[in-house]
Amino acid sequence: LIKKFNKEEKKKAEELLEKFGVSKYKKTSIGELSGGQIQRVLLSRALISNPAVLLLDEPNTFVDSNFEQEIYDQLVELNKTIAIIIVSHDLGMISTYVKTIACVNRTLHYHPSNEINNEVLKSYNCPIDLITHGRVPHRVLKSH
């Protein structure tokens, strides 16, 4: 997984693979990895170049619930030094980790906080039931 990099990049790649818990797979063909392992490797790969912005599309896809919590915790830490944009349909989980929310449903609706309220939910222009556990309150909305 890391043989195409120069010496400095290889060292950083090894550190990132270790950080995301997949260093033992560094000589494994990507076709032999699980979906969650692939997500971890791809995130490591994206971070090698020290990006100013990290764009992630459904970063919790194919990951188990333990790593989902871990990946979001690590993204919060990374967000101290780089901008992170996450595309997700998982409002309940993602809202506990993001600073602001932008909803796209034919048009862009920007919300300058991470609070999920009726205004945010109306942006979707369809009935939404939001049931979650943890730091987000439990809400069930009527159809509209």
mmCIF file of C-alpha atoms in Angstrom:
data_model
loop_
_atom_site.group_PDB
_atom_site.id
_atom_site.type_symbol
_atom_site.label_atom_id
_atom_site.label_comp_id
_atom_site.label_asym_id
_atom_site.label_seq_id
_atom_site.Cartn_x
_atom_site.Cartn_y
_atom_site.Cartn_z
ATOM 1 C CA LEU A 1 0.000 0.000 0.000
ATOM 2 C CA ILE A 2 2.907 2.402 0.524
ATOM 3 C CA LYS A 3 5.604 1.250 -1.896
ATOM 4 C CA LYS A 4 5.050 4.121 -4.396
ATOM 5 C CA PHE A 5 6.108 6.856 -1.963
ATOM 6 C CA ASN A 6 9.512 8.408 -1.308
ATOM 7 C CA LYS A 7 11.246 7.771 2.040
ATOM 8 C CA GLU A 8 9.622 10.719 3.851
ATOM 9 C CA GLU A 9 6.187 9.868 2.464
ATOM 10 C CA LYS A 10 6.624 6.211 3.431
ATOM 11 C CA LYS A 11 7.385 7.218 7.013
ATOM 12 C CA LYS A 12 4.340 9.471 7.171
ATOM 13 C CA ALA A 13 2.177 6.778 5.518
ATOM 14 C CA GLU A 14 3.291 4.238 8.106
ATOM 15 C CA GLU A 15 2.451 6.678 10.913
ATOM 16 C CA LEU A 16 -0.992 7.348 9.454
ATOM 17 C CA LEU A 17 -1.719 3.662 8.896
ATOM 18 C CA GLU A 18 -0.741 3.062 12.518
ATOM 19 C CA LYS A 19 -2.925 5.950 13.694
ATOM 20 C CA PHE A 20 -5.946 4.499 11.890
ATOM 21 C CA GLY A 21 -5.250 0.933 13.002
ATOM 22 C CA VAL A 22 -4.386 -0.644 9.665
ATOM 23 C CA SER A 23 -0.585 -0.752 9.708
ATOM 24 C CA LYS A 24 -0.577 -4.541 9.838
ATOM 25 C CA TYR A 25 -2.164 -4.521 6.356
ATOM 26 C CA LYS A 26 0.485 -2.364 4.673
ATOM 27 C CA LYS A 27 1.632 -5.257 2.476
ATOM 28 C CA THR A 28 -1.896 -6.518 1.801
ATOM 29 C CA SER A 29 -3.572 -6.123 -1.570
ATOM 30 C CA ILE A 30 -6.404 -3.618 -1.384
ATOM 31 C CA GLY A 31 -8.743 -6.285 -2.768
ATOM 32 C CA GLU A 32 -8.176 -8.319 0.399
ATOM 33 C CA LEU A 33 -9.220 -5.522 2.775
ATOM 34 C CA SER A 34 -12.677 -5.059 4.282
ATOM 35 C CA GLY A 35 -14.675 -1.942 3.433
ATOM 36 C CA GLY A 36 -13.800 -0.346 6.760
ATOM 37 C CA GLN A 37 -10.115 -1.123 6.304
ATOM 38 C CA ILE A 38 -10.232 0.437 2.838
ATOM 39 C CA GLN A 39 -11.831 3.592 4.294
ATOM 40 C CA ARG A 40 -9.010 3.841 6.848
ATOM 41 C CA VAL A 41 -6.324 3.352 4.196
ATOM 42 C CA LEU A 42 -7.908 5.945 1.905
ATOM 43 C CA LEU A 43 -8.136 8.466 4.737
ATOM 44 C CA SER A 44 -4.454 7.851 5.527
ATOM 45 C CA ARG A 45 -3.604 8.297 1.862
ATOM 46 C CA ALA A 46 -5.530 11.574 1.665
ATOM 47 C CA LEU A 47 -3.606 12.984 4.633
ATOM 48 C CA ILE A 48 -0.086 12.222 3.360
ATOM 49 C CA SER A 49 0.129 15.457 1.368
ATOM 50 C CA ASN A 50 -0.893 17.641 4.350
ATOM 51 C CA PRO A 51 -3.993 19.030 2.638
ATOM 52 C CA ALA A 52 -5.459 22.394 3.630
ATOM 53 C CA VAL A 53 -8.950 20.983 2.992
ATOM 54 C CA LEU A 54 -10.176 17.425 3.378
ATOM 55 C CA LEU A 55 -13.381 16.524 1.522
ATOM 56 C CA LEU A 56 -15.002 13.303 2.730
ATOM 57 C CA ASP A 57 -18.045 11.631 1.191
ATOM 58 C CA GLU A 58 -19.785 9.371 3.724
ATOM 59 C CA PRO A 59 -16.580 8.582 5.680
ATOM 60 C CA ASN A 60 -18.429 6.132 7.906
ATOM 61 C CA THR A 61 -19.522 3.892 5.029
ATOM 62 C CA PHE A 62 -18.486 0.274 5.569
ATOM 63 C CA VAL A 63 -16.989 0.955 9.004
ATOM 64 C CA ASP A 64 -18.062 -0.755 12.201
ATOM 65 C CA SER A 65 -19.635 1.269 15.012
ATOM 66 C CA ASN A 66 -16.419 1.254 17.075
ATOM 67 C CA PHE A 67 -14.377 2.777 14.271
ATOM 68 C CA GLU A 68 -17.174 5.186 13.350
ATOM 69 C CA GLN A 69 -16.817 6.875 16.745
ATOM 70 C CA GLU A 70 -13.031 6.753 16.450
ATOM 71 C CA ILE A 71 -12.928 8.222 12.951
ATOM 72 C CA TYR A 72 -15.133 11.144 13.932
ATOM 73 C CA ASP A 73 -13.030 11.778 17.045
ATOM 74 C CA GLN A 74 -9.908 11.793 14.865
ATOM 75 C CA LEU A 75 -11.569 14.125 12.371
ATOM 76 C CA VAL A 76 -12.389 16.552 15.191
ATOM 77 C CA GLU A 77 -8.699 16.527 16.133
ATOM 78 C CA LEU A 78 -7.619 16.972 12.478
ATOM 79 C CA ASN A 79 -10.090 19.828 12.115
ATOM 80 C CA LYS A 80 -7.951 21.875 14.488
ATOM 81 C CA THR A 81 -5.367 22.243 11.711
ATOM 82 C CA ILE A 82 -7.249 21.632 8.439
ATOM 83 C CA ALA A 83 -10.693 22.416 7.067
ATOM 84 C CA ILE A 84 -12.901 19.346 6.705
ATOM 85 C CA ILE A 85 -16.042 19.107 4.600
ATOM 86 C CA ILE A 86 -18.118 15.979 5.172
ATOM 87 C CA VAL A 87 -20.969 14.812 2.965
ATOM 88 C CA SER A 88 -23.327 12.643 4.987
ATOM 89 C CA HIS A 89 -26.941 11.563 5.244
ATOM 90 C CA ASP A 90 -26.500 10.619 8.902
ATOM 91 C CA LEU A 91 -27.735 13.795 10.591
ATOM 92 C CA GLY A 92 -27.900 12.283 14.061
ATOM 93 C CA MET A 93 -24.288 11.125 14.153
ATOM 94 C CA ILE A 94 -22.673 13.875 12.164
ATOM 95 C CA SER A 95 -24.305 16.779 14.016
ATOM 96 C CA THR A 96 -22.433 15.919 17.197
ATOM 97 C CA TYR A 97 -19.094 16.430 15.428
ATOM 98 C CA VAL A 98 -19.497 19.288 12.952
ATOM 99 C CA LYS A 99 -19.398 23.042 13.503
ATOM 100 C CA THR A 100 -21.909 24.039 10.831
ATOM 101 C CA ILE A 101 -24.397 22.299 8.533
ATOM 102 C CA ALA A 102 -25.176 22.922 4.883
ATOM 103 C CA CYS A 103 -28.175 21.061 3.467
ATOM 104 C CA VAL A 104 -28.517 20.530 -0.255
ATOM 105 C CA ASN A 105 -31.913 19.728 -1.717
ATOM 106 C CA ARG A 106 -32.080 21.435 -5.115
ATOM 107 C CA THR A 107 -30.619 24.520 -3.411
ATOM 108 C CA LEU A 108 -28.009 25.077 -0.729
ATOM 109 C CA HIS A 109 -29.219 25.923 2.774
ATOM 110 C CA TYR A 110 -26.412 26.967 5.112
ATOM 111 C CA HIS A 111 -26.903 26.807 8.881
ATOM 112 C CA PRO A 112 -24.151 28.486 10.937
ATOM 113 C CA SER A 113 -24.341 25.971 13.783
ATOM 114 C CA ASN A 114 -24.540 22.218 14.276
ATOM 115 C CA GLU A 115 -27.957 22.344 15.918
ATOM 116 C CA ILE A 116 -30.580 20.264 14.170
ATOM 117 C CA ASN A 117 -33.773 22.240 14.454
ATOM 118 C CA ASN A 118 -36.974 22.592 12.427
ATOM 119 C CA GLU A 119 -35.307 25.077 10.056
ATOM 120 C CA VAL A 120 -32.583 22.580 9.197
ATOM 121 C CA LEU A 121 -35.061 19.736 8.771
ATOM 122 C CA LYS A 122 -37.352 21.845 6.558
ATOM 123 C CA SER A 123 -34.404 22.283 4.183
ATOM 124 C CA TYR A 124 -34.882 18.679 3.150
ATOM 125 C CA ASN A 125 -38.461 19.393 2.007
ATOM 126 C CA CYS A 126 -39.683 15.961 3.081
ATOM 127 C CA PRO A 127 -40.837 14.285 6.299
ATOM 128 C CA ILE A 128 -37.892 13.265 8.454
ATOM 129 C CA ASP A 129 -37.915 11.170 11.577
ATOM 130 C CA LEU A 130 -34.756 11.747 13.559
ATOM 131 C CA ILE A 131 -34.169 9.222 16.271
ATOM 132 C CA THR A 132 -30.776 9.171 17.881
ATOM 133 C CA HIS A 133 -28.949 8.483 21.091
ATOM 134 C CA GLY A 134 -26.233 10.373 22.880
ATOM 135 C CA ARG A 135 -25.705 14.111 22.655
ATOM 136 C CA VAL A 136 -28.499 14.787 20.111
ATOM 137 C CA PRO A 137 -32.040 14.973 21.539
ATOM 138 C CA HIS A 138 -34.628 12.462 20.394
ATOM 139 C CA ARG A 139 -37.125 13.965 17.929
ATOM 140 C CA VAL A 140 -39.964 12.492 15.919
ATOM 141 C CA LEU A 141 -41.592 14.900 13.501
ATOM 142 C CA LYS A 142 -45.020 14.646 11.915
ATOM 143 C CA SER A 143 -45.322 14.377 8.138
ATOM 144 C CA HIS A 144 -45.680 17.710 6.387
#
